Coordinates of C-alpha atoms and ligand atoms in Angstrom, one line a residue:
X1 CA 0.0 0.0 0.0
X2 CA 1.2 3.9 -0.7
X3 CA -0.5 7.1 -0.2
X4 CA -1.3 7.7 -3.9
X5 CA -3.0 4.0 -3.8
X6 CA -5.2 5.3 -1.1
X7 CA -6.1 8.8 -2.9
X8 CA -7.5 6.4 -6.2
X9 CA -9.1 4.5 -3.2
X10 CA -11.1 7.7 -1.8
X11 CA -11.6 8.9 -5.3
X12 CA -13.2 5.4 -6.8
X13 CA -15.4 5.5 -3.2
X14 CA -16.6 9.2 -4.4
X15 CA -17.7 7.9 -8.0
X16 CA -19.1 4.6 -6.7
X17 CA -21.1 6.6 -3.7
X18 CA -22.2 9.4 -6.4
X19 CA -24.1 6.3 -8.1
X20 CA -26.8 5.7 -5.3
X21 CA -27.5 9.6 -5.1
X22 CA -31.0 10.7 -4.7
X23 CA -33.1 13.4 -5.5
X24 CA -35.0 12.7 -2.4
X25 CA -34.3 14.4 0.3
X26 CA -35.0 12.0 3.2
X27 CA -33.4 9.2 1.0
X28 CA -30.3 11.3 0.4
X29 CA -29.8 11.6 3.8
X30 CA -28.9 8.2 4.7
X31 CA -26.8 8.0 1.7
X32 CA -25.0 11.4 3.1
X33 CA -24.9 9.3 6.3
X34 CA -22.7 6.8 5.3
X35 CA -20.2 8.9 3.7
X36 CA -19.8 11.2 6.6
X37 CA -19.9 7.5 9.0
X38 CA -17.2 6.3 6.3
X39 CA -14.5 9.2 6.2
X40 CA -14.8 9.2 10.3
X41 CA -14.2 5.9 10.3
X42 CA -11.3 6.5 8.4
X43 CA -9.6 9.1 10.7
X44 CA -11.2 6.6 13.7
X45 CA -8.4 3.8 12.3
X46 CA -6.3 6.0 11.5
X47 CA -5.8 7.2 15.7
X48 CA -6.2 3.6 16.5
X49 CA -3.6 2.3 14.1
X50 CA -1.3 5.0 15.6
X51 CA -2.0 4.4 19.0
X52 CA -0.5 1.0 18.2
X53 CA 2.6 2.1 16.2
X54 CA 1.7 0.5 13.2
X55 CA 4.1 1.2 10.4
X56 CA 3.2 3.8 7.1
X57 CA 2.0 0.6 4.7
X58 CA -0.2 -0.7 7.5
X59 CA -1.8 2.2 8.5
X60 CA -2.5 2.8 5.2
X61 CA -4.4 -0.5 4.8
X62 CA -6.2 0.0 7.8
X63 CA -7.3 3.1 6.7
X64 CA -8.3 1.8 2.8
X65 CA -10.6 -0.5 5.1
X66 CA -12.5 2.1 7.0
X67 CA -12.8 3.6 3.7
X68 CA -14.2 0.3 2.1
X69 CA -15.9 -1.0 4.8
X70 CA -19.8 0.0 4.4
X71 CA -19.7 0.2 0.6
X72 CA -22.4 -2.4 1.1
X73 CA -24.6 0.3 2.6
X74 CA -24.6 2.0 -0.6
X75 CA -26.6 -1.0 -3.1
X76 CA -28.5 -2.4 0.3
X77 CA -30.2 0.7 0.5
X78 CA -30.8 1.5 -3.0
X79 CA -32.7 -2.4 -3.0
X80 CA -34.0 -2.4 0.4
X81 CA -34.4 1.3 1.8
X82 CA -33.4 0.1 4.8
X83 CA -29.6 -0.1 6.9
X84 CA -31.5 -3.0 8.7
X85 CA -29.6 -6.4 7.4
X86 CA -31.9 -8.7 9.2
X87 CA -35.1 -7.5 7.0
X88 CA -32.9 -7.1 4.0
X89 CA -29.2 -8.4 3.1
X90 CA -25.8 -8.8 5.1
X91 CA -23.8 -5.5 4.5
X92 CA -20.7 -6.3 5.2
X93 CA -20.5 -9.6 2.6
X94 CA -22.1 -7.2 0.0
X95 CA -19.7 -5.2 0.3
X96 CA -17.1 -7.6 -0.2
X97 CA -18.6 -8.8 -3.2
X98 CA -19.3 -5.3 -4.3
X99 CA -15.4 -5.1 -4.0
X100 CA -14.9 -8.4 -6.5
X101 CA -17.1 -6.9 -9.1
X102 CA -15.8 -3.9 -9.9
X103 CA -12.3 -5.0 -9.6
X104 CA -11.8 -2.4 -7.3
X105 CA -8.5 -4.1 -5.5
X106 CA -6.8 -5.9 -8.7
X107 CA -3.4 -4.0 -8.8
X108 CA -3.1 -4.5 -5.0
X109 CA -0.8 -7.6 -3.5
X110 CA -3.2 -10.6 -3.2
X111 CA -2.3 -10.8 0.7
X112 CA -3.3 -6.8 0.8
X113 CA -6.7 -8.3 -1.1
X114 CA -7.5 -11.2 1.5
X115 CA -7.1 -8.7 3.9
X116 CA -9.2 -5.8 3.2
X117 CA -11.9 -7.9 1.7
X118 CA -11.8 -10.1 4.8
X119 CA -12.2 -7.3 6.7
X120 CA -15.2 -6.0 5.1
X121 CA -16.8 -8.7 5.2
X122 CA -16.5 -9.6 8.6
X123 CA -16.7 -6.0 9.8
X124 CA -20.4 -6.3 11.3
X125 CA -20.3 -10.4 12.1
X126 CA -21.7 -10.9 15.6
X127 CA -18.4 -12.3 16.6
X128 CA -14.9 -12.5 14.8
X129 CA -14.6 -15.8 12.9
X130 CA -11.4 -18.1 12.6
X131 CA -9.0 -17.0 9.6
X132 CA -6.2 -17.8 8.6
X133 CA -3.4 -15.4 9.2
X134 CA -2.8 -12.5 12.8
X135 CA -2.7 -10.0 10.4
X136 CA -6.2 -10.4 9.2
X137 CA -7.6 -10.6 12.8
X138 CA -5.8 -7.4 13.6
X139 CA -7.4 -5.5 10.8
X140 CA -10.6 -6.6 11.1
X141 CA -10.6 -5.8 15.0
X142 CA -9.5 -2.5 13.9
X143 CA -12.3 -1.9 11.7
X144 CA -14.7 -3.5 14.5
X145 CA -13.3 -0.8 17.0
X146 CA -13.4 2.4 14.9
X147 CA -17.0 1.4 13.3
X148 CA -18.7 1.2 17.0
X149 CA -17.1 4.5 18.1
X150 CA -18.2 6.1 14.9
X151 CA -22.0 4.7 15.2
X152 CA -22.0 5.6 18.9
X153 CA -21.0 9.0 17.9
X154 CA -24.2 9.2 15.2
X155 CA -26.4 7.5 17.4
X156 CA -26.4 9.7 20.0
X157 CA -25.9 12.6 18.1
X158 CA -29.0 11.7 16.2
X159 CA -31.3 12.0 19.2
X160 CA -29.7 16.0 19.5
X161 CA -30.6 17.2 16.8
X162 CA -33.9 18.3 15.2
X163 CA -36.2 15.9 13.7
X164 CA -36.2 17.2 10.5
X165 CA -32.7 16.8 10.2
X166 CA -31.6 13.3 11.1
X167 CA -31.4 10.3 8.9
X168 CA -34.1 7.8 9.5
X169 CA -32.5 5.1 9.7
X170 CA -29.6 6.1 11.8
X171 CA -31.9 4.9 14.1
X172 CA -33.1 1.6 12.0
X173 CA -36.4 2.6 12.2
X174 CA -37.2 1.3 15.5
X175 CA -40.1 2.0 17.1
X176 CA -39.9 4.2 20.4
X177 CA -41.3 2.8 23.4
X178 CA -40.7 2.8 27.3
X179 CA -39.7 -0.7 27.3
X180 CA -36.2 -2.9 27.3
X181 CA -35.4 -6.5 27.0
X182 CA -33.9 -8.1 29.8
X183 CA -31.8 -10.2 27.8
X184 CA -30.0 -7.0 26.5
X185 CA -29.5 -6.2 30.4
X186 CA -28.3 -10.1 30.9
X187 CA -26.0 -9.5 27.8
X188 CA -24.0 -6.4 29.3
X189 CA -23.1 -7.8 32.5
X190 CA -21.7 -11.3 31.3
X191 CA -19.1 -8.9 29.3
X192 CA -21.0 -10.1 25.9
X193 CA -22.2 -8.0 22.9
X194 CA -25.9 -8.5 23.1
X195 CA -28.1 -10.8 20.1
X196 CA -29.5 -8.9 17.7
X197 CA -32.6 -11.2 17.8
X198 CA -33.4 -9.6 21.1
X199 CA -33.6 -6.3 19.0
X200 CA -37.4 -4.8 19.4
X201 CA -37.6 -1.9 20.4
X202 CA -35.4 1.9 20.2
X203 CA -34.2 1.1 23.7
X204 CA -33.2 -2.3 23.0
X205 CA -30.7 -0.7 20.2
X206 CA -29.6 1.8 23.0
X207 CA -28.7 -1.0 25.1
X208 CA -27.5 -2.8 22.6
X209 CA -25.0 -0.1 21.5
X210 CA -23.3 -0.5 25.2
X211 CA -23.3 -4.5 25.2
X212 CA -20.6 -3.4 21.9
X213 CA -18.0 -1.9 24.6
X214 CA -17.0 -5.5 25.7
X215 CA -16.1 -6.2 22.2
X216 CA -13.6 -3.7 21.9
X217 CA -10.2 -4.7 21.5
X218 CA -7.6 -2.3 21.8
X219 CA -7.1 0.2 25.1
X220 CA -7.2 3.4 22.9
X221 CA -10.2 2.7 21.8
X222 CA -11.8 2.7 25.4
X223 CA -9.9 6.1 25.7
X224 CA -11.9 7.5 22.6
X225 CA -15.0 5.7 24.1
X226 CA -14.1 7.5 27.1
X227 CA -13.7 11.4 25.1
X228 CA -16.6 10.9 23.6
X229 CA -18.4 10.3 26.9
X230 CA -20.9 7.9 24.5
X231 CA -21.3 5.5 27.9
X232 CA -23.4 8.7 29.6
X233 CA -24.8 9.8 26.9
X234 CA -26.6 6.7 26.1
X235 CA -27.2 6.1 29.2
X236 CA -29.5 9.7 29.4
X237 CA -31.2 8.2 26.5
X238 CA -32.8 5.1 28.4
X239 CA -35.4 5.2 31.6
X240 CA -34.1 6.5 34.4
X241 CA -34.1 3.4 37.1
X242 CA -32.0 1.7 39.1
X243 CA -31.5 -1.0 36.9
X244 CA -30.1 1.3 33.9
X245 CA -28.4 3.5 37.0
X246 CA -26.4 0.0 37.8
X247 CA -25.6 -0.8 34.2
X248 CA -23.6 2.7 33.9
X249 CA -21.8 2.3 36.7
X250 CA -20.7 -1.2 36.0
X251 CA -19.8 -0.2 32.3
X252 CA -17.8 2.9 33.6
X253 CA -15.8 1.0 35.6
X254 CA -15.0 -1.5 33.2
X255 CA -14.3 0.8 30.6
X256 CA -12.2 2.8 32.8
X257 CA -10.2 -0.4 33.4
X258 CA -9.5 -1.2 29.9
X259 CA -8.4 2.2 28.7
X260 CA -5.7 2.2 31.4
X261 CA -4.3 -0.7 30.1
X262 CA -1.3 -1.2 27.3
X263 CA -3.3 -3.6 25.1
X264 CA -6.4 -4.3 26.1
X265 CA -6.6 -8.1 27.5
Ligands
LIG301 FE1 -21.2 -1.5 8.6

């Protein structure tokens, strides 16, 4: 990888993206959405990757990932009109073989290829599968990491701004509603990242969002968890009880934990 290979990168992302434009507004929003979600994501792995002293050629990967990572988004929602993959198609494998089709790797190394598309693919999988090679599961927990803290950052910032401004389905179109599924509670305090089959309800994706922090793998990403204070404001987005009271303070701690340490174990 080299920095003009990653400027053809962001430019063939540009001309792809400009393909699923749409001259309505609502629609163009989510579309807008992903391509301000993709270019954070970028800088997101980018931070991580330094944190980590990774050297220029891998940093540069990781950062042609973030770029590549929900170019699924961009044909799911022009099928489907929805960001919801269990009602419509897995993202991240689209966007690996959106990747295939249009050749868009070719003139990169074929281990370089593996990796990026592996990453992609795997980028939203409930858990992170068996492959074949370190350097594979490094990238792909990279991209893992910077995608939460990116979608905790739209998530909350959704709910603070005004209606007629945010992109429906930021939120995934869930419907709003006082209650929460215990299993999501369950989920958080056995360190897991909660089922998405539990998923009903707007507060279920809230808690949902915080069952992610256990999957995080690397220390500075609980520090830019920790800036972005996403563990309170989420929080101030559920019913104030005891219950949710007890779930902050356990996750605070944890998190606090985790971002003092070198690599987080
Ligand atoms: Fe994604």
């Amino acid at each position: 990888m080299n920095r003009a290979r990653l400027i053809l990168f962001k430019e063939w992302f540009e001309t792809y993206a400009r393909r699923f434009y749409s001259p309505d507004p609502a629609e163009q929003r989510n579309i807008y959405l992903k391509i301000e979600h993709t270019a954070r994501v970028c800088d997101i792995i980018a931070a991580i990757s330094r944190d980590l002293s990774l050297d220029a050629d891998d940093m540069l990967l990781a950062e042609s990932i973030g770029l590549f990572h929900d170019i699924g988004r961009f044909p799911q929602f022009a099928r489907y009109k929805t960001f919801r993959d269990s009602i419509s198609v897995n993202h991240g494998r689209l966007g690996a073989e959106v990747l295939a089709e249009e050749k868009t790797l070719q003139d990169l190394p074929e281990h370089e290829q593996e990796i990026i598309t592996t990453a992609v693919k795997f980028h939203n999988a409930y858990t992170i599968p068996d492959l074949p090679s370190d350097d594979m599961v490094l990238f792909l927990k990279l991209v893992r990491d910077a995608d939460k803290l990116d979608i905790w950052r739209i998530f909350t910032g959704y709910f603070e701004m005004p209606e007629e401004d945010r992109a429906s389905e930021a939120a995934l179109g869930l419907p709003d509603g006082p209650g929460y599924s215990e299993e999501m509670i369950a989920a958080i305090y056995r360190n897991r990242s909660a089922s998405i089959s539990y998923l009903r309800t707007l507060n279920d994706f809230k808690l949902m969002q915080l069952s992610w922090i256990s999957d995080l793998n690397f220390s500075a990403s609980f520090r830019l968890l920790q800036e972005g204070d996403y563990i309170n404001r989420l929080i101030s987005l559920l019913p104030d009880n005891e219950e949710i009271q007890k779930v902050s303070s356990f996750l605070r701690a944890y998190a606090a934990e985790k971002a003092r340490l070198d690599e987080a174990g």
